């Protein structure tokens, strides 16, 4: 469920912080913040900046009108689930139901990426390579450095922080539940790192192929389409099997944790979900 709710909020292009005003401010400024995030990777020139800013604004307008209503429906479903015990299957069903919306977002982003990619210079792709390397180095430091016990504790801390965003304070038996789940989990940071490396290499190779080919060709759109498909669904069968196993475990962990919560904790979850729904409804009106 952490992944489900986190996915909802990530798709809203916001950073979750306390307070409705901050969430709405984050969404309404998402095109500008997204532009600066992308510019950090690509170092756009003036013409590219103008194109990307306009495309991001159009993407948000589509998302606001077409996708926010779907998130409101999912948040309503989660509210109906919140007061009762849940099964791992129910959690995974909600998660699976959100996947088409991720695909829809990628479909909308595809022509934007296909338009700007042929204009990237070799220097910009070298800049991207350096930024991706920095990102991998940072991730390795956070998840692969230290002893196995230290890495497990970092994972427990991450899960605890995510859970307390929705339930507030976790009690000791609930922390013990998280710790036990991490100890037996199939989650392997090294596997995730290798998949991240594959994706980064795939991105750079695809962009360089597009850059070296004839401009404004149909192959550009096809190459971007294939790249996004490989990003969403790895061509590595072993990784897909691993991902599915970890997802099933996550669903079971959330179900077990949720079923252990007190009435006060479930009330807090319900209140949080209602607040997110109110935010989403408000954000459907661009003047708010």
PDB file of C-alpha atoms in Angstrom:
ATOM      1  CA  UNK A   1       0.000   0.000   0.000  1.00  0.00           C
ATOM      2  CA  UNK A   2       2.937   2.339   0.627  1.00  0.00           C
ATOM      3  CA  UNK A   3       3.889   1.787  -3.005  1.00  0.00           C
ATOM      4  CA  UNK A   4       0.311   2.321  -4.184  1.00  0.00           C
ATOM      5  CA  UNK A   5      -0.144   5.590  -2.332  1.00  0.00           C
ATOM      6  CA  UNK A   6       3.374   6.672  -3.155  1.00  0.00           C
ATOM      7  CA  UNK A   7       2.662   5.957  -6.796  1.00  0.00           C
ATOM      8  CA  UNK A   8      -0.460   8.040  -6.687  1.00  0.00           C
ATOM      9  CA  UNK A   9       1.391  10.970  -5.236  1.00  0.00           C
ATOM     10  CA  UNK A  10       4.366  10.604  -7.544  1.00  0.00           C
ATOM     11  CA  UNK A  11       2.015  10.601 -10.501  1.00  0.00           C
ATOM     12  CA  UNK A  12       0.588  13.834  -9.176  1.00  0.00           C
ATOM     13  CA  UNK A  13       4.138  15.195  -9.582  1.00  0.00           C
ATOM     14  CA  UNK A  14       4.306  16.400  -5.999  1.00  0.00           C
ATOM     15  CA  UNK A  15       6.577  16.023  -3.020  1.00  0.00           C
ATOM     16  CA  UNK A  16       4.618  14.813   0.002  1.00  0.00           C
ATOM     17  CA  UNK A  17       5.022  17.243   2.860  1.00  0.00           C
ATOM     18  CA  UNK A  18       2.670  18.078   5.709  1.00  0.00           C
ATOM     19  CA  UNK A  19      -0.067  20.511   4.783  1.00  0.00           C
ATOM     20  CA  UNK A  20      -2.547  20.713   1.943  1.00  0.00           C
ATOM     21  CA  UNK A  21      -1.203  24.056   0.787  1.00  0.00           C
ATOM     22  CA  UNK A  22       2.244  22.574   0.113  1.00  0.00           C
ATOM     23  CA  UNK A  23       0.805  19.661  -1.889  1.00  0.00           C
ATOM     24  CA  UNK A  24      -1.321  21.934  -4.042  1.00  0.00           C
ATOM     25  CA  UNK A  25       1.561  24.353  -4.511  1.00  0.00           C
ATOM     26  CA  UNK A  26       3.778  21.441  -5.557  1.00  0.00           C
ATOM     27  CA  UNK A  27       1.344  20.205  -8.182  1.00  0.00           C
ATOM     28  CA  UNK A  28       0.560  23.629  -9.586  1.00  0.00           C
ATOM     29  CA  UNK A  29       4.281  24.355  -9.955  1.00  0.00           C
ATOM     30  CA  UNK A  30       5.146  20.871 -11.213  1.00  0.00           C
ATOM     31  CA  UNK A  31       5.947  21.933 -14.814  1.00  0.00           C
ATOM     32  CA  UNK A  32       8.486  24.488 -13.619  1.00  0.00           C
ATOM     33  CA  UNK A  33      10.049  22.193 -11.024  1.00  0.00           C
ATOM     34  CA  UNK A  34      10.108  19.306 -13.498  1.00  0.00           C
ATOM     35  CA  UNK A  35      11.809  21.544 -16.034  1.00  0.00           C
ATOM     36  CA  UNK A  36      14.625  22.420 -13.633  1.00  0.00           C
ATOM     37  CA  UNK A  37      15.017  18.767 -12.657  1.00  0.00           C
ATOM     38  CA  UNK A  38      15.361  17.755 -16.320  1.00  0.00           C
ATOM     39  CA  UNK A  39      17.634  20.683 -17.073  1.00  0.00           C
ATOM     40  CA  UNK A  40      19.997  19.389 -14.396  1.00  0.00           C
ATOM     41  CA  UNK A  41      20.394  16.218 -16.461  1.00  0.00           C
ATOM     42  CA  UNK A  42      20.434  17.715 -19.980  1.00  0.00           C
ATOM     43  CA  UNK A  43      21.537  21.365 -19.671  1.00  0.00           C
ATOM     44  CA  UNK A  44      19.010  22.560 -22.274  1.00  0.00           C
ATOM     45  CA  UNK A  45      19.781  25.359 -24.715  1.00  0.00           C
ATOM     46  CA  UNK A  46      17.357  28.241 -25.220  1.00  0.00           C
ATOM     47  CA  UNK A  47      15.318  26.608 -27.987  1.00  0.00           C
ATOM     48  CA  UNK A  48      15.057  23.334 -26.100  1.00  0.00           C
ATOM     49  CA  UNK A  49      14.054  25.156 -22.920  1.00  0.00           C
ATOM     50  CA  UNK A  50      11.176  26.866 -24.693  1.00  0.00           C
ATOM     51  CA  UNK A  51       9.997  23.579 -26.203  1.00  0.00           C
ATOM     52  CA  UNK A  52      10.283  21.562 -22.982  1.00  0.00           C
ATOM     53  CA  UNK A  53       8.547  24.177 -20.826  1.00  0.00           C
ATOM     54  CA  UNK A  54       5.594  24.296 -23.211  1.00  0.00           C
ATOM     55  CA  UNK A  55       5.393  20.513 -23.456  1.00  0.00           C
ATOM     56  CA  UNK A  56       5.452  20.085 -19.681  1.00  0.00           C
ATOM     57  CA  UNK A  57       2.662  22.615 -19.268  1.00  0.00           C
ATOM     58  CA  UNK A  58       0.575  20.710 -21.822  1.00  0.00           C
ATOM     59  CA  UNK A  59       1.339  17.410 -20.089  1.00  0.00           C
ATOM     60  CA  UNK A  60       0.133  18.800 -16.782  1.00  0.00           C
ATOM     61  CA  UNK A  61      -3.065  20.141 -18.382  1.00  0.00           C
ATOM     62  CA  UNK A  62      -3.798  16.634 -19.723  1.00  0.00           C
ATOM     63  CA  UNK A  63      -2.975  15.076 -16.371  1.00  0.00           C
ATOM     64  CA  UNK A  64      -5.193  17.523 -14.501  1.00  0.00           C
ATOM     65  CA  UNK A  65      -8.239  16.858 -16.680  1.00  0.00           C
ATOM     66  CA  UNK A  66      -7.816  13.174 -17.508  1.00  0.00           C
ATOM     67  CA  UNK A  67      -5.947  11.559 -14.627  1.00  0.00           C
ATOM     68  CA  UNK A  68      -6.881  13.369 -11.416  1.00  0.00           C
ATOM     69  CA  UNK A  69     -10.437  11.969 -11.530  1.00  0.00           C
ATOM     70  CA  UNK A  70      -8.966   8.452 -11.606  1.00  0.00           C
ATOM     71  CA  UNK A  71      -6.794   9.189  -8.565  1.00  0.00           C
ATOM     72  CA  UNK A  72      -9.845  10.479  -6.737  1.00  0.00           C
ATOM     73  CA  UNK A  73     -11.600   7.188  -7.428  1.00  0.00           C
ATOM     74  CA  UNK A  74      -8.631   5.169  -6.136  1.00  0.00           C
ATOM     75  CA  UNK A  75      -8.352   7.320  -3.034  1.00  0.00           C
ATOM     76  CA  UNK A  76     -12.046   6.721  -2.411  1.00  0.00           C
ATOM     77  CA  UNK A  77     -11.480   2.982  -2.757  1.00  0.00           C
ATOM     78  CA  UNK A  78      -8.615   3.137  -0.255  1.00  0.00           C
ATOM     79  CA  UNK A  79     -10.819   5.041   2.181  1.00  0.00           C
ATOM     80  CA  UNK A  80     -13.424   2.308   2.014  1.00  0.00           C
ATOM     81  CA  UNK A  81     -10.718  -0.271   2.698  1.00  0.00           C
ATOM     82  CA  UNK A  82      -9.064   1.661   5.544  1.00  0.00           C
ATOM     83  CA  UNK A  83     -11.375   0.807   8.498  1.00  0.00           C
ATOM     84  CA  UNK A  84     -11.291  -2.980   7.958  1.00  0.00           C
ATOM     85  CA  UNK A  85      -8.656  -5.663   7.730  1.00  0.00           C
ATOM     86  CA  UNK A  86      -7.309  -6.283   4.237  1.00  0.00           C
ATOM     87  CA  UNK A  87      -5.705  -9.180   2.416  1.00  0.00           C
ATOM     88  CA  UNK A  88      -2.493  -9.134   0.396  1.00  0.00           C
ATOM     89  CA  UNK A  89      -4.590  -9.917  -2.690  1.00  0.00           C
ATOM     90  CA  UNK A  90      -6.738  -6.825  -2.138  1.00  0.00           C
ATOM     91  CA  UNK A  91      -3.657  -4.629  -1.825  1.00  0.00           C
ATOM     92  CA  UNK A  92      -2.097  -6.076  -4.974  1.00  0.00           C
ATOM     93  CA  UNK A  93      -5.381  -5.630  -6.869  1.00  0.00           C
ATOM     94  CA  UNK A  94      -5.366  -1.912  -6.110  1.00  0.00           C
ATOM     95  CA  UNK A  95      -1.723  -1.671  -7.147  1.00  0.00           C
ATOM     96  CA  UNK A  96      -2.373  -3.525 -10.410  1.00  0.00           C
ATOM     97  CA  UNK A  97      -5.317  -1.241 -11.149  1.00  0.00           C
ATOM     98  CA  UNK A  98      -3.024   1.763 -11.105  1.00  0.00           C
ATOM     99  CA  UNK A  99      -0.632   0.426 -13.771  1.00  0.00           C
ATOM    100  CA  UNK A 100      -2.748   1.585 -16.753  1.00  0.00           C
ATOM    101  CA  UNK A 101      -2.444   5.149 -15.493  1.00  0.00           C
ATOM    102  CA  UNK A 102       1.334   4.884 -15.422  1.00  0.00           C
ATOM    103  CA  UNK A 103       1.173   3.646 -19.022  1.00  0.00           C
ATOM    104  CA  UNK A 104      -1.120   6.528 -19.971  1.00  0.00           C
ATOM    105  CA  UNK A 105       1.366   9.018 -18.542  1.00  0.00           C
ATOM    106  CA  UNK A 106       4.175   7.405 -20.527  1.00  0.00           C
ATOM    107  CA  UNK A 107       2.063   7.489 -23.700  1.00  0.00           C
ATOM    108  CA  UNK A 108       1.508  11.221 -23.254  1.00  0.00           C
ATOM    109  CA  UNK A 109       5.193  11.831 -22.551  1.00  0.00           C
ATOM    110  CA  UNK A 110       6.380   9.816 -25.556  1.00  0.00           C
ATOM    111  CA  UNK A 111       5.916  12.498 -28.261  1.00  0.00           C
ATOM    112  CA  UNK A 112       7.505  15.088 -25.977  1.00  0.00           C
ATOM    113  CA  UNK A 113      10.622  12.956 -25.582  1.00  0.00           C
ATOM    114  CA  UNK A 114      10.662  12.082 -29.283  1.00  0.00           C
ATOM    115  CA  UNK A 115      10.588  15.782 -30.181  1.00  0.00           C
ATOM    116  CA  UNK A 116      13.460  16.958 -27.990  1.00  0.00           C
ATOM    117  CA  UNK A 117      15.741  13.901 -28.300  1.00  0.00           C
ATOM    118  CA  UNK A 118      17.009  14.553 -31.870  1.00  0.00           C
ATOM    119  CA  UNK A 119      18.026  18.083 -30.866  1.00  0.00           C
ATOM    120  CA  UNK A 120      20.365  16.933 -28.094  1.00  0.00           C
ATOM    121  CA  UNK A 121      24.056  17.507 -28.747  1.00  0.00           C
ATOM    122  CA  UNK A 122      26.890  15.043 -27.993  1.00  0.00           C
ATOM    123  CA  UNK A 123      27.947  17.360 -25.170  1.00  0.00           C
ATOM    124  CA  UNK A 124      24.478  17.205 -23.650  1.00  0.00           C
ATOM    125  CA  UNK A 125      24.482  13.410 -23.755  1.00  0.00           C
ATOM    126  CA  UNK A 126      27.908  13.381 -22.111  1.00  0.00           C
ATOM    127  CA  UNK A 127      26.458  15.669 -19.427  1.00  0.00           C
ATOM    128  CA  UNK A 128      23.549  13.240 -18.990  1.00  0.00           C
ATOM    129  CA  UNK A 129      25.979  10.327 -18.632  1.00  0.00           C
ATOM    130  CA  UNK A 130      27.851  12.141 -15.864  1.00  0.00           C
ATOM    131  CA  UNK A 131      24.635  12.990 -14.017  1.00  0.00           C
ATOM    132  CA  UNK A 132      23.385   9.398 -14.219  1.00  0.00           C
ATOM    133  CA  UNK A 133      26.737   8.205 -12.887  1.00  0.00           C
ATOM    134  CA  UNK A 134      26.445  10.611  -9.942  1.00  0.00           C
ATOM    135  CA  UNK A 135      22.952   9.315  -9.264  1.00  0.00           C
ATOM    136  CA  UNK A 136      24.151   5.701  -9.249  1.00  0.00           C
ATOM    137  CA  UNK A 137      27.055   6.557  -6.962  1.00  0.00           C
ATOM    138  CA  UNK A 138      24.718   8.246  -4.503  1.00  0.00           C
ATOM    139  CA  UNK A 139      22.316   5.297  -4.594  1.00  0.00           C
ATOM    140  CA  UNK A 140      25.130   2.825  -3.995  1.00  0.00           C
ATOM    141  CA  UNK A 141      26.220   4.821  -0.954  1.00  0.00           C
ATOM    142  CA  UNK A 142      22.715   4.730   0.481  1.00  0.00           C
ATOM    143  CA  UNK A 143      21.816   1.105  -0.240  1.00  0.00           C
ATOM    144  CA  UNK A 144      24.932  -0.985  -0.926  1.00  0.00           C
ATOM    145  CA  UNK A 145      27.506   0.417   1.495  1.00  0.00           C
ATOM    146  CA  UNK A 146      27.800  -0.893   5.035  1.00  0.00           C
ATOM    147  CA  UNK A 147      27.212  -4.303   6.570  1.00  0.00           C
ATOM    148  CA  UNK A 148      24.113  -6.410   5.772  1.00  0.00           C
ATOM    149  CA  UNK A 149      22.611  -5.489   9.138  1.00  0.00           C
ATOM    150  CA  UNK A 150      23.163  -1.787   8.490  1.00  0.00           C
ATOM    151  CA  UNK A 151      21.498  -2.093   5.078  1.00  0.00           C
ATOM    152  CA  UNK A 152      18.543  -3.917   6.620  1.00  0.00           C
ATOM    153  CA  UNK A 153      18.142  -1.172   9.226  1.00  0.00           C
ATOM    154  CA  UNK A 154      18.109   1.461   6.484  1.00  0.00           C
ATOM    155  CA  UNK A 155      15.343  -0.498   4.773  1.00  0.00           C
ATOM    156  CA  UNK A 156      13.373  -0.734   8.035  1.00  0.00           C
ATOM    157  CA  UNK A 157      13.801   3.007   8.560  1.00  0.00           C
ATOM    158  CA  UNK A 158      12.504   3.712   5.053  1.00  0.00           C
ATOM    159  CA  UNK A 159       9.425   1.544   5.567  1.00  0.00           C
ATOM    160  CA  UNK A 160       8.801   3.052   9.006  1.00  0.00           C
ATOM    161  CA  UNK A 161       8.945   6.605   7.666  1.00  0.00           C
ATOM    162  CA  UNK A 162       6.559   5.786   4.824  1.00  0.00           C
ATOM    163  CA  UNK A 163       4.112   4.069   7.147  1.00  0.00           C
ATOM    164  CA  UNK A 164       4.160   6.896   9.673  1.00  0.00           C
ATOM    165  CA  UNK A 165       3.203   9.355   6.943  1.00  0.00           C
ATOM    166  CA  UNK A 166      -0.190   7.640   7.022  1.00  0.00           C
ATOM    167  CA  UNK A 167      -0.532   6.040  10.457  1.00  0.00           C
ATOM    168  CA  UNK A 168       1.516   8.478  12.535  1.00  0.00           C
ATOM    169  CA  UNK A 169       3.543   6.714  15.249  1.00  0.00           C
ATOM    170  CA  UNK A 170       4.139   2.963  14.907  1.00  0.00           C
ATOM    171  CA  UNK A 171       4.164   0.851  18.034  1.00  0.00           C
ATOM    172  CA  UNK A 172       6.980  -1.543  18.909  1.00  0.00           C
ATOM    173  CA  UNK A 173       5.191  -4.728  17.743  1.00  0.00           C
ATOM    174  CA  UNK A 174       4.596  -3.047  14.392  1.00  0.00           C
ATOM    175  CA  UNK A 175       8.261  -2.092  14.106  1.00  0.00           C
ATOM    176  CA  UNK A 176       9.148  -5.684  14.960  1.00  0.00           C
ATOM    177  CA  UNK A 177       6.832  -6.804  12.139  1.00  0.00           C
ATOM    178  CA  UNK A 178       8.646  -4.553   9.665  1.00  0.00           C
ATOM    179  CA  UNK A 179      12.038  -5.723  10.889  1.00  0.00           C
ATOM    180  CA  UNK A 180      11.038  -9.375  10.534  1.00  0.00           C
ATOM    181  CA  UNK A 181       9.692  -8.799   7.033  1.00  0.00           C
ATOM    182  CA  UNK A 182      12.913  -7.103   5.942  1.00  0.00           C
ATOM    183  CA  UNK A 183      15.002  -9.936   7.376  1.00  0.00           C
ATOM    184  CA  UNK A 184      13.227 -12.509   5.191  1.00  0.00           C
ATOM    185  CA  UNK A 185      12.498 -10.344   2.151  1.00  0.00           C
ATOM    186  CA  UNK A 186      13.735 -11.140  -1.353  1.00  0.00           C
ATOM    187  CA  UNK A 187      14.613  -7.448  -1.737  1.00  0.00           C
ATOM    188  CA  UNK A 188      18.197  -7.182  -2.970  1.00  0.00           C
ATOM    189  CA  UNK A 189      19.714  -3.762  -3.484  1.00  0.00           C
ATOM    190  CA  UNK A 190      22.374  -5.252  -5.763  1.00  0.00           C
ATOM    191  CA  UNK A 191      19.683  -6.577  -8.115  1.00  0.00           C
ATOM    192  CA  UNK A 192      18.012  -3.173  -8.176  1.00  0.00           C
ATOM    193  CA  UNK A 193      21.361  -1.526  -8.850  1.00  0.00           C
ATOM    194  CA  UNK A 194      22.076  -3.796 -11.824  1.00  0.00           C
ATOM    195  CA  UNK A 195      18.663  -3.032 -13.299  1.00  0.00           C
ATOM    196  CA  UNK A 196      19.270   0.685 -12.785  1.00  0.00           C
ATOM    197  CA  UNK A 197      22.600   0.346 -14.594  1.00  0.00           C
ATOM    198  CA  UNK A 198      20.868  -1.475 -17.466  1.00  0.00           C
ATOM    199  CA  UNK A 199      18.280   1.279 -17.767  1.00  0.00           C
ATOM    200  CA  UNK A 200      20.876   4.040 -17.737  1.00  0.00           C
ATOM    201  CA  UNK A 201      22.955   2.303 -20.407  1.00  0.00           C
ATOM    202  CA  UNK A 202      19.803   1.703 -22.460  1.00  0.00           C
ATOM    203  CA  UNK A 203      18.851   5.373 -22.232  1.00  0.00           C
ATOM    204  CA  UNK A 204      22.263   6.593 -23.341  1.00  0.00           C
ATOM    205  CA  UNK A 205      22.578   4.058 -26.139  1.00  0.00           C
ATOM    206  CA  UNK A 206      19.099   4.828 -27.481  1.00  0.00           C
ATOM    207  CA  UNK A 207      19.556   8.598 -27.348  1.00  0.00           C
ATOM    208  CA  UNK A 208      22.930   8.367 -29.100  1.00  0.00           C
ATOM    209  CA  UNK A 209      21.454   6.183 -31.831  1.00  0.00           C
ATOM    210  CA  UNK A 210      18.672   8.694 -32.397  1.00  0.00           C
ATOM    211  CA  UNK A 211      21.150  11.553 -32.417  1.00  0.00           C
ATOM    212  CA  UNK A 212      23.340   9.890 -35.051  1.00  0.00           C
ATOM    213  CA  UNK A 213      20.428   8.994 -37.335  1.00  0.00           C
ATOM    214  CA  UNK A 214      18.536  11.102 -39.882  1.00  0.00           C
ATOM    215  CA  UNK A 215      16.463  13.909 -38.316  1.00  0.00           C
ATOM    216  CA  UNK A 216      12.680  13.832 -38.143  1.00  0.00           C
ATOM    217  CA  UNK A 217      12.398  10.157 -39.044  1.00  0.00           C
ATOM    218  CA  UNK A 218       9.695   7.734 -37.955  1.00  0.00           C
ATOM    219  CA  UNK A 219      12.385   5.634 -36.322  1.00  0.00           C
ATOM    220  CA  UNK A 220      12.867   8.305 -33.646  1.00  0.00           C
ATOM    221  CA  UNK A 221       9.349   7.825 -32.292  1.00  0.00           C
ATOM    222  CA  UNK A 222       9.657   4.047 -32.528  1.00  0.00           C
ATOM    223  CA  UNK A 223      12.963   4.095 -30.643  1.00  0.00           C
ATOM    224  CA  UNK A 224      11.513   6.248 -27.862  1.00  0.00           C
ATOM    225  CA  UNK A 225       8.438   4.019 -27.658  1.00  0.00           C
ATOM    226  CA  UNK A 226      10.594   0.917 -27.277  1.00  0.00           C
ATOM    227  CA  UNK A 227      12.816   2.610 -24.697  1.00  0.00           C
ATOM    228  CA  UNK A 228       9.846   3.568 -22.522  1.00  0.00           C
ATOM    229  CA  UNK A 229       8.440   0.049 -22.820  1.00  0.00           C
ATOM    230  CA  UNK A 230      11.760  -1.408 -21.646  1.00  0.00           C
ATOM    231  CA  UNK A 231      11.869   1.089 -18.804  1.00  0.00           C
ATOM    232  CA  UNK A 232       8.411   0.134 -17.540  1.00  0.00           C
ATOM    233  CA  UNK A 233       8.857  -3.586 -18.117  1.00  0.00           C
ATOM    234  CA  UNK A 234      12.447  -4.831 -18.062  1.00  0.00           C
ATOM    235  CA  UNK A 235      13.515  -7.202 -20.852  1.00  0.00           C
ATOM    236  CA  UNK A 236      15.378  -9.155 -18.156  1.00  0.00           C
ATOM    237  CA  UNK A 237      13.078 -12.066 -17.262  1.00  0.00           C
ATOM    238  CA  UNK A 238      14.964 -12.799 -14.028  1.00  0.00           C
ATOM    239  CA  UNK A 239      14.502  -9.196 -12.902  1.00  0.00           C
ATOM    240  CA  UNK A 240      10.777  -9.272 -13.756  1.00  0.00           C
ATOM    241  CA  UNK A 241      10.379 -12.409 -11.656  1.00  0.00           C
ATOM    242  CA  UNK A 242      12.289 -10.775  -8.787  1.00  0.00           C
ATOM    243  CA  UNK A 243      10.199  -7.599  -9.047  1.00  0.00           C
ATOM    244  CA  UNK A 244       6.959  -9.548  -8.955  1.00  0.00           C
ATOM    245  CA  UNK A 245       8.125 -11.488  -5.900  1.00  0.00           C
ATOM    246  CA  UNK A 246       9.070  -8.304  -4.039  1.00  0.00           C
ATOM    247  CA  UNK A 247       5.722  -6.740  -4.996  1.00  0.00           C
ATOM    248  CA  UNK A 248       3.852  -9.714  -3.580  1.00  0.00           C
ATOM    249  CA  UNK A 249       5.896  -9.446  -0.394  1.00  0.00           C
ATOM    250  CA  UNK A 250       5.158  -5.730  -0.146  1.00  0.00           C
ATOM    251  CA  UNK A 251       1.436  -6.423  -0.448  1.00  0.00           C
ATOM    252  CA  UNK A 252       1.642  -9.020   2.313  1.00  0.00           C
ATOM    253  CA  UNK A 253       3.707  -6.748   4.584  1.00  0.00           C
ATOM    254  CA  UNK A 254       1.250  -3.890   4.211  1.00  0.00           C
ATOM    255  CA  UNK A 255      -1.737  -6.139   4.807  1.00  0.00           C
ATOM    256  CA  UNK A 256      -0.112  -7.526   7.961  1.00  0.00           C
ATOM    257  CA  UNK A 257       0.884  -4.079   9.189  1.00  0.00           C
ATOM    258  CA  UNK A 258      -2.513  -2.560   8.458  1.00  0.00           C
ATOM    259  CA  UNK A 259      -4.288  -5.437  10.175  1.00  0.00           C
ATOM    260  CA  UNK A 260      -2.159  -4.812  13.281  1.00  0.00           C
ATOM    261  CA  UNK A 261      -3.084  -1.127  13.527  1.00  0.00           C
ATOM    262  CA  UNK A 262      -5.175   0.389  16.292  1.00  0.00           C
ATOM    263  CA  UNK A 263      -8.489   2.186  15.705  1.00  0.00           C
ATOM    264  CA  UNK A 264      -6.654   5.484  16.202  1.00  0.00           C
ATOM    265  CA  UNK A 265      -4.079   4.594  13.558  1.00  0.00           C
ATOM    266  CA  UNK A 266      -6.777   3.604  11.067  1.00  0.00           C
ATOM    267  CA  UNK A 267      -8.587   6.843  11.761  1.00  0.00           C
ATOM    268  CA  UNK A 268      -5.352   8.703  11.009  1.00  0.00           C
ATOM    269  CA  UNK A 269      -4.976   6.778   7.724  1.00  0.00           C
ATOM    270  CA  UNK A 270      -8.556   7.613   6.774  1.00  0.00           C
ATOM    271  CA  UNK A 271      -8.014  11.269   7.599  1.00  0.00           C
ATOM    272  CA  UNK A 272      -4.843  11.373   5.500  1.00  0.00           C
ATOM    273  CA  UNK A 273      -6.549   9.756   2.519  1.00  0.00           C
ATOM    274  CA  UNK A 274      -9.456  12.198   2.777  1.00  0.00           C
ATOM    275  CA  UNK A 275      -7.006  15.087   2.802  1.00  0.00           C
ATOM    276  CA  UNK A 276      -5.314  13.763  -0.336  1.00  0.00           C
ATOM    277  CA  UNK A 277      -8.693  13.402  -2.016  1.00  0.00           C
ATOM    278  CA  UNK A 278      -9.561  16.986  -1.099  1.00  0.00           C
ATOM    279  CA  UNK A 279      -6.232  18.093  -2.570  1.00  0.00           C
ATOM    280  CA  UNK A 280      -6.880  16.194  -5.806  1.00  0.00           C
ATOM    281  CA  UNK A 281     -10.370  17.661  -6.122  1.00  0.00           C
ATOM    282  CA  UNK A 282      -9.031  21.154  -5.561  1.00  0.00           C
ATOM    283  CA  UNK A 283      -6.245  20.596  -8.086  1.00  0.00           C
ATOM    284  CA  UNK A 284      -8.757  19.724 -10.800  1.00  0.00           C
ATOM    285  CA  UNK A 285      -9.538  23.448 -10.804  1.00  0.00           C
ATOM    286  CA  UNK A 286      -6.377  25.198 -12.082  1.00  0.00           C
ATOM    287  CA  UNK A 287      -7.405  28.503 -10.502  1.00  0.00           C
ATOM    288  CA  UNK A 288      -7.098  27.042  -6.983  1.00  0.00           C
TER     289      UNK A 288
END
